[in-house]
Amino acid sequence: MSAHRDLDRLIQSFLAEGPMELPDPSYDEVRDRMEQKRQRAFIGPWRTSDMNRYLKIGLAAAAVVVIAVVAFNLLPGSSAPGGETSASPSVSPSVAEPSTEPSTAAGLPVGSSFMLADGQPSGNEIGSLAMTVTIPAPGWDGEPDDGILVKNDADPPDGSGMIVWAGVDHLYVYGDPCDWSSTRPETPSTTVDEVVAALAAQASRDASAPVDITLDGYVGKAITLHVPDDIAYSAGEFTDCDQGKFGSWSMGTTDLSPHRYHQGPGQIDEVWILDVDGLLVVIDWTYYERTPADDVGELRAIVESATFGQ
C-alpha cells in the first residue's frame, strides 16, 4: 500500500478516534496569530467586515494542518512521542537564488508611481477615473483597489494616510458626524461647492474656511476638519456616537451608514474636492497633532504629486 493511502487511513483513524477539538494551547496560538494578522489590516472605512469570516476559515485550516502533522508522525519511519527518529538520507544544503522582484517589506519603493484606482463599493461611480501619485519616502503602503495609502496604519496617535474617491456623482454629507443616522440629508451634494458647504456646516467639526486649490490643472476647494479631542472614545469606538462611528458622509442610495468614518479623537482631515472633467474626486488625507512633521510633509507631497487619467 502506498504512503499516500497510509496517510489517508491514518487521518481517517485519527478523526474517528482522536480528539475532535484542538487542545487549548494550539487553539490559543492559532487565534493569537490570526488576531495579529487582523490587527495589521487597514483601518477606518477600509476595515473589512469579512475579517471574522476569514478568522473562522483560518482556524479551520490550521486545525487540518495540526491533524495532518499528527498523522504524519504516526507513519512508519516517523518518530513517535518519546521515541527515536529513524535515519534519513542526508541532503546537501542548497543556496537560494536572489529574487529579482523588488522587496515590499519596507513599503512601496521610493520614487515609484502608485495608482490609487477607484475601487469604492458605493454603487454610484459614473467613471473609471484613477489617480496616480509618487512615493517620496520609505514606509508608505497602499491598497490600490480601495484608493488607500497609509503610514503607521493611519492610527492615532501618530499615523497618517489618505483615501480617495474618484468618479462619484454625489455624497450624502451628514449634518452631525456623531448623530449621523438621523442627520443624513434627503438630497445629496453633487458639486464641489455643495460638498464643501455641507462639510463646513457639520456640527462638532470646527471646520476651516474653504480655500481654492488646483491639482493637475483641475480646480476645486479644500477644507480642514477636526474630530473633537474630548469626544468619548474607548476600544476603537466613539462610544456616544451611532454604532460607535464618527462619520463624514455616505455615498450609497440605500446604505445609510458612513462610507467615511474616522479613527480617533483629535484626527485632522484635509479634504480636497475637485471637478475632473465632470467627475467628483474627493481626497481625504489625515494625520494627528503627534504625527511627525516629516510624515505630514511627505503626505502633502504625495497629494500634490497627483495626476488623473482613465
Short mmCIF file of C-alpha atoms in Angstrom, two decimals:
data_model
loop_
_atom_site.label_atom_id
_atom_site.label_comp_id
_atom_site.label_asym_id
_atom_site.label_seq_id
_atom_site.Cartn_x
_atom_site.Cartn_y
_atom_site.Cartn_z
CA MET A 1 0.00 0.00 0.00
CA SER A 2 1.31 3.45 -0.88
CA ALA A 3 2.40 6.04 1.70
CA HIS A 4 -0.36 8.31 0.41
CA ARG A 5 -3.02 5.71 1.23
CA ASP A 6 -1.37 5.06 4.60
CA LEU A 7 -1.66 8.78 5.32
CA ASP A 8 -5.32 8.82 4.28
CA ARG A 9 -6.04 5.83 6.51
CA LEU A 10 -4.22 7.36 9.48
CA ILE A 11 -6.02 10.68 9.12
CA GLN A 12 -9.38 8.90 8.99
CA SER A 13 -8.40 6.85 12.04
CA PHE A 14 -7.31 10.00 13.85
CA LEU A 15 -10.56 11.74 13.06
CA ALA A 16 -12.54 8.71 14.25
CA GLU A 17 -10.63 8.04 17.46
CA GLY A 18 -8.71 11.19 18.27
CA PRO A 19 -9.82 14.49 19.77
CA MET A 20 -12.35 16.47 17.74
CA GLU A 21 -11.12 19.83 19.02
CA LEU A 22 -7.73 21.48 19.11
CA PRO A 23 -6.00 21.45 22.51
CA ASP A 24 -6.34 24.80 24.24
CA PRO A 25 -2.67 25.82 23.72
CA SER A 26 -2.89 25.05 19.97
CA TYR A 27 -6.19 26.90 19.64
CA ASP A 28 -4.83 29.91 21.54
CA GLU A 29 -1.71 30.02 19.37
CA VAL A 30 -3.72 29.91 16.13
CA ARG A 31 -6.17 32.51 17.41
CA ASP A 32 -3.38 34.86 18.52
CA ARG A 33 -1.61 34.63 15.17
CA MET A 34 -4.81 35.28 13.25
CA GLU A 35 -5.60 38.25 15.51
CA GLN A 36 -2.14 39.71 14.83
CA LYS A 37 -2.85 39.46 11.10
CA ARG A 38 -6.23 41.08 11.64
CA GLN A 39 -4.77 43.98 13.57
CA ARG A 40 -2.47 44.76 10.65
CA ALA A 41 -5.43 45.34 8.35
CA PHE A 42 -6.09 48.91 7.28
CA ILE A 43 -8.49 50.80 9.48
CA GLY A 44 -11.30 53.30 9.10
CA PRO A 45 -13.53 52.90 6.04
CA TRP A 46 -11.05 50.34 4.75
CA ARG A 47 -11.60 47.96 7.69
CA THR A 48 -13.27 44.93 6.20
CA SER A 49 -16.36 43.32 7.72
CA ASP A 50 -15.17 39.93 6.40
CA MET A 51 -12.40 39.61 8.98
CA ASN A 52 -14.46 37.43 11.33
CA ARG A 53 -15.25 35.06 8.45
CA TYR A 54 -11.60 34.90 7.47
CA LEU A 55 -10.65 34.15 11.07
CA LYS A 56 -13.00 31.16 11.15
CA ILE A 57 -11.62 29.86 7.85
CA GLY A 58 -8.05 30.32 9.13
CA LEU A 59 -8.76 28.42 12.33
CA ALA A 60 -10.32 25.55 10.37
CA ALA A 61 -7.33 25.42 8.02
CA ALA A 62 -4.93 25.44 10.97
CA ALA A 63 -6.83 22.53 12.53
CA VAL A 64 -6.39 20.48 9.35
CA VAL A 65 -2.65 21.22 9.40
CA VAL A 66 -2.36 20.02 13.01
CA ILE A 67 -4.23 16.80 12.16
CA ALA A 68 -2.01 16.18 9.14
CA VAL A 69 1.16 16.67 11.22
CA VAL A 70 -0.04 14.25 13.89
CA ALA A 71 -0.95 11.66 11.25
CA PHE A 72 2.41 12.04 9.53
CA ASN A 73 4.22 11.44 12.81
CA LEU A 74 2.39 8.10 13.10
CA LEU A 75 3.65 6.86 9.72
CA PRO A 76 6.35 4.15 9.63
CA GLY A 77 9.78 5.74 9.91
CA SER A 78 8.45 8.79 11.78
CA SER A 79 9.39 9.41 15.38
CA ALA A 80 6.61 8.86 17.90
CA PRO A 81 6.44 10.98 21.03
CA GLY A 82 9.33 9.91 23.24
CA GLY A 83 10.76 7.60 20.52
CA GLU A 84 13.86 7.73 18.38
CA THR A 85 13.97 9.31 14.96
CA SER A 86 14.78 6.92 12.13
CA ALA A 87 17.74 7.71 9.94
CA SER A 88 17.05 9.68 6.76
CA PRO A 89 19.26 10.37 3.76
CA SER A 90 21.40 13.47 4.14
CA VAL A 91 20.55 16.36 1.84
CA SER A 92 23.14 18.85 0.71
CA PRO A 93 22.18 22.42 1.55
CA SER A 94 21.14 24.48 -1.43
CA VAL A 95 21.78 28.15 -1.99
CA ALA A 96 18.70 30.16 -2.84
CA GLU A 97 18.86 32.28 -5.94
CA PRO A 98 18.44 36.01 -5.23
CA SER A 99 14.99 37.33 -6.08
CA THR A 100 14.69 39.71 -8.98
CA GLU A 101 11.45 41.10 -7.60
CA PRO A 102 11.68 44.35 -5.59
CA SER A 103 11.11 43.87 -1.87
CA THR A 104 7.95 45.35 -0.37
CA ALA A 105 8.93 44.64 3.25
CA ALA A 106 9.65 48.32 3.86
CA GLY A 107 6.66 49.54 1.84
CA LEU A 108 6.35 50.99 -1.64
CA PRO A 109 9.60 51.79 -3.49
CA VAL A 110 10.72 55.39 -3.08
CA GLY A 111 10.25 57.39 -6.27
CA SER A 112 7.78 54.94 -7.75
CA SER A 113 4.41 55.83 -9.21
CA PHE A 114 1.46 54.34 -7.40
CA MET A 115 -2.04 54.27 -8.86
CA LEU A 116 -4.91 54.77 -6.46
CA ALA A 117 -7.65 53.25 -8.59
CA ASP A 118 -11.30 53.94 -7.90
CA GLY A 119 -12.50 50.78 -6.21
CA GLN A 120 -15.02 52.08 -3.68
CA PRO A 121 -18.11 49.86 -3.47
CA SER A 122 -20.57 52.74 -3.25
CA GLY A 123 -22.68 51.88 -6.27
CA ASN A 124 -22.69 55.41 -7.66
CA GLU A 125 -19.48 55.60 -9.69
CA ILE A 126 -20.03 57.10 -13.13
CA GLY A 127 -16.49 56.83 -14.48
CA SER A 128 -13.28 54.83 -14.27
CA LEU A 129 -11.04 57.66 -13.16
CA ALA A 130 -7.76 56.74 -11.48
CA MET A 131 -5.31 58.86 -9.52
CA THR A 132 -1.55 58.28 -9.67
CA VAL A 133 0.89 59.62 -7.06
CA THR A 134 4.65 59.50 -6.48
CA ILE A 135 6.08 57.90 -3.33
CA PRO A 136 8.63 60.35 -1.81
CA ALA A 137 9.96 58.36 1.17
CA PRO A 138 10.02 54.83 2.66
CA GLY A 139 7.34 53.42 4.92
CA TRP A 140 4.25 54.03 2.79
CA ASP A 141 1.90 51.16 1.96
CA GLY A 142 -1.17 51.13 -0.22
CA GLU A 143 -4.29 49.35 -1.31
CA PRO A 144 -4.82 50.49 -4.91
CA ASP A 145 -8.20 48.85 -5.38
CA ASP A 146 -9.56 50.76 -2.39
CA GLY A 147 -7.88 54.11 -3.06
CA ILE A 148 -5.80 53.91 0.13
CA LEU A 149 -2.27 54.96 1.09
CA VAL A 150 -1.07 54.87 4.71
CA LYS A 151 1.89 55.16 7.05
CA ASN A 152 1.64 53.59 10.53
CA ASP A 153 -1.87 52.38 9.58
CA ALA A 154 -3.27 55.93 9.91
CA ASP A 155 -3.95 55.09 13.57
CA PRO A 156 -3.80 57.56 16.45
CA PRO A 157 -1.74 58.99 17.96
CA ASP A 158 0.78 59.50 15.14
CA GLY A 159 -0.38 57.75 11.96
CA SER A 160 -1.08 59.34 8.61
CA GLY A 161 -2.77 58.35 5.40
CA MET A 162 -5.18 59.17 2.63
CA ILE A 163 -8.26 57.70 0.99
CA VAL A 164 -9.56 58.67 -2.44
CA TRP A 165 -12.99 58.53 -4.06
CA ALA A 166 -12.94 59.25 -7.80
CA GLY A 167 -15.71 59.10 -10.35
CA VAL A 168 -18.60 59.66 -7.93
CA ASP A 169 -21.57 61.87 -8.67
CA HIS A 170 -22.87 62.61 -5.16
CA LEU A 171 -22.15 62.50 -1.44
CA TYR A 172 -24.66 62.45 1.42
CA VAL A 173 -22.87 64.68 3.94
CA TYR A 174 -24.24 64.18 7.46
CA GLY A 175 -25.42 67.17 9.47
CA ASP A 176 -23.76 65.70 12.59
CA PRO A 177 -20.91 63.16 12.24
CA CYS A 178 -21.74 61.63 15.64
CA ASP A 179 -25.52 61.56 15.24
CA TRP A 180 -25.29 60.60 11.59
CA SER A 181 -28.21 58.17 11.38
CA SER A 182 -30.77 60.93 11.93
CA THR A 183 -28.97 63.76 10.12
CA ARG A 184 -28.42 62.24 6.68
CA PRO A 185 -29.91 64.70 4.17
CA GLU A 186 -32.69 63.62 1.83
CA THR A 187 -30.86 65.08 -1.16
CA PRO A 188 -27.13 64.62 -1.79
CA SER A 189 -24.42 67.15 -2.60
CA THR A 190 -23.48 66.87 -6.27
CA THR A 191 -20.98 69.68 -6.88
CA VAL A 192 -17.70 70.80 -5.33
CA ASP A 193 -19.33 73.87 -3.76
CA GLU A 194 -22.22 71.84 -2.31
CA VAL A 195 -19.91 69.22 -0.75
CA VAL A 196 -17.66 71.85 0.82
CA ALA A 197 -20.60 73.87 2.15
CA ALA A 198 -22.14 70.76 3.74
CA LEU A 199 -18.85 69.79 5.40
CA ALA A 200 -18.35 73.34 6.70
CA ALA A 201 -21.80 73.24 8.30
CA GLN A 202 -21.32 69.93 10.16
CA ALA A 203 -21.81 70.02 13.93
CA SER A 204 -18.80 69.41 16.22
CA ARG A 205 -16.33 69.90 13.40
CA ASP A 206 -14.51 73.23 13.93
CA ALA A 207 -14.02 73.40 10.17
CA SER A 208 -11.65 75.83 8.50
CA ALA A 209 -12.73 78.31 5.87
CA PRO A 210 -12.69 76.66 2.42
CA VAL A 211 -9.85 77.65 0.08
CA ASP A 212 -9.43 77.32 -3.68
CA ILE A 213 -6.99 74.69 -4.95
CA THR A 214 -5.61 73.44 -8.25
CA LEU A 215 -4.32 69.91 -8.72
CA ASP A 216 -3.00 68.54 -12.02
CA GLY A 217 -4.63 71.52 -13.72
CA TYR A 218 -8.08 70.86 -12.23
CA VAL A 219 -9.71 73.32 -9.85
CA GLY A 220 -11.51 72.61 -6.62
CA LYS A 221 -11.73 73.52 -2.96
CA ALA A 222 -10.09 72.30 0.25
CA ILE A 223 -11.38 72.32 3.80
CA THR A 224 -9.75 71.16 7.05
CA LEU A 225 -11.90 69.21 9.52
CA HIS A 226 -11.26 68.01 13.08
CA VAL A 227 -12.54 65.21 15.27
CA PRO A 228 -13.04 66.72 18.75
CA ASP A 229 -10.23 65.98 21.22
CA ASP A 230 -12.66 65.42 24.09
CA ILE A 231 -15.14 63.14 22.35
CA ALA A 232 -15.93 59.90 24.23
CA TYR A 233 -13.79 57.12 22.81
CA SER A 234 -12.91 53.63 24.01
CA ALA A 235 -11.58 50.40 22.47
CA GLY A 236 -11.68 51.79 18.94
CA GLU A 237 -15.21 53.18 19.13
CA PHE A 238 -16.78 56.59 19.63
CA THR A 239 -18.98 55.40 22.46
CA ASP A 240 -21.60 58.18 22.31
CA CYS A 241 -21.96 58.09 18.51
CA ASP A 242 -24.27 56.00 16.33
CA GLN A 243 -22.86 52.46 16.01
CA GLY A 244 -19.63 53.72 17.57
CA LYS A 245 -18.67 55.65 14.42
CA PHE A 246 -17.87 59.31 13.82
CA GLY A 247 -18.78 59.62 10.13
CA SER A 248 -18.45 62.33 7.50
CA TRP A 249 -20.55 61.07 4.61
CA SER A 250 -22.36 58.21 2.92
CA MET A 251 -22.44 57.52 -0.82
CA GLY A 252 -24.96 54.74 -1.29
CA THR A 253 -28.58 55.43 -2.08
CA THR A 254 -29.83 52.64 0.19
CA ASP A 255 -26.97 52.11 2.67
CA LEU A 256 -27.24 54.94 5.20
CA SER A 257 -24.05 54.08 7.15
CA PRO A 258 -20.85 56.09 6.70
CA HIS A 259 -18.52 55.37 3.80
CA ARG A 260 -16.03 57.67 5.50
CA TYR A 261 -15.65 57.35 9.25
CA HIS A 262 -12.75 58.29 11.47
CA GLN A 263 -10.11 56.64 13.62
CA GLY A 264 -9.82 58.58 16.86
CA PRO A 265 -10.15 61.85 18.79
CA GLY A 266 -8.01 64.72 17.56
CA GLN A 267 -7.88 63.42 13.99
CA ILE A 268 -7.23 66.11 11.39
CA ASP A 269 -8.69 65.64 7.91
CA GLU A 270 -7.73 67.83 5.00
CA VAL A 271 -10.42 67.18 2.42
CA TRP A 272 -9.79 68.20 -1.18
CA ILE A 273 -12.74 68.11 -3.60
CA LEU A 274 -12.15 68.51 -7.33
CA ASP A 275 -14.16 68.50 -10.53
CA VAL A 276 -12.21 66.39 -13.03
CA ASP A 277 -13.98 66.56 -16.37
CA GLY A 278 -17.39 66.39 -14.71
CA LEU A 279 -16.43 63.72 -12.16
CA LEU A 280 -16.18 64.41 -8.45
CA VAL A 281 -12.83 63.49 -6.88
CA VAL A 282 -12.61 63.51 -3.08
CA ILE A 283 -9.18 63.19 -1.42
CA ASP A 284 -9.26 62.88 2.36
CA TRP A 285 -5.73 62.97 3.82
CA THR A 286 -5.42 62.62 7.55
CA TYR A 287 -2.95 62.92 10.44
CA TYR A 288 -2.73 63.93 14.13
CA GLU A 289 -1.02 66.54 16.27
CA ARG A 290 1.58 63.93 17.24
CA THR A 291 2.21 62.74 13.68
CA PRO A 292 5.87 63.52 12.85
CA ALA A 293 6.23 66.68 10.78
CA ASP A 294 8.22 64.75 8.17
CA ASP A 295 5.33 62.32 7.69
CA VAL A 296 2.85 65.17 7.25
CA GLY A 297 5.19 66.79 4.73
CA GLU A 298 5.50 63.52 2.82
CA LEU A 299 1.74 63.13 2.80
CA ARG A 300 1.27 66.62 1.39
CA ALA A 301 3.90 65.92 -1.26
CA ILE A 302 2.06 62.73 -2.25
CA VAL A 303 -1.24 64.57 -2.63
CA GLU A 304 0.35 67.39 -4.61
CA SER A 305 2.03 64.89 -6.97
CA ALA A 306 -1.34 63.51 -8.11
CA THR A 307 -2.23 63.14 -11.75
CA PHE A 308 -5.53 61.90 -13.14
CA GLY A 309 -6.38 59.63 -16.05
CA GLN A 310 -8.67 56.87 -17.24
#
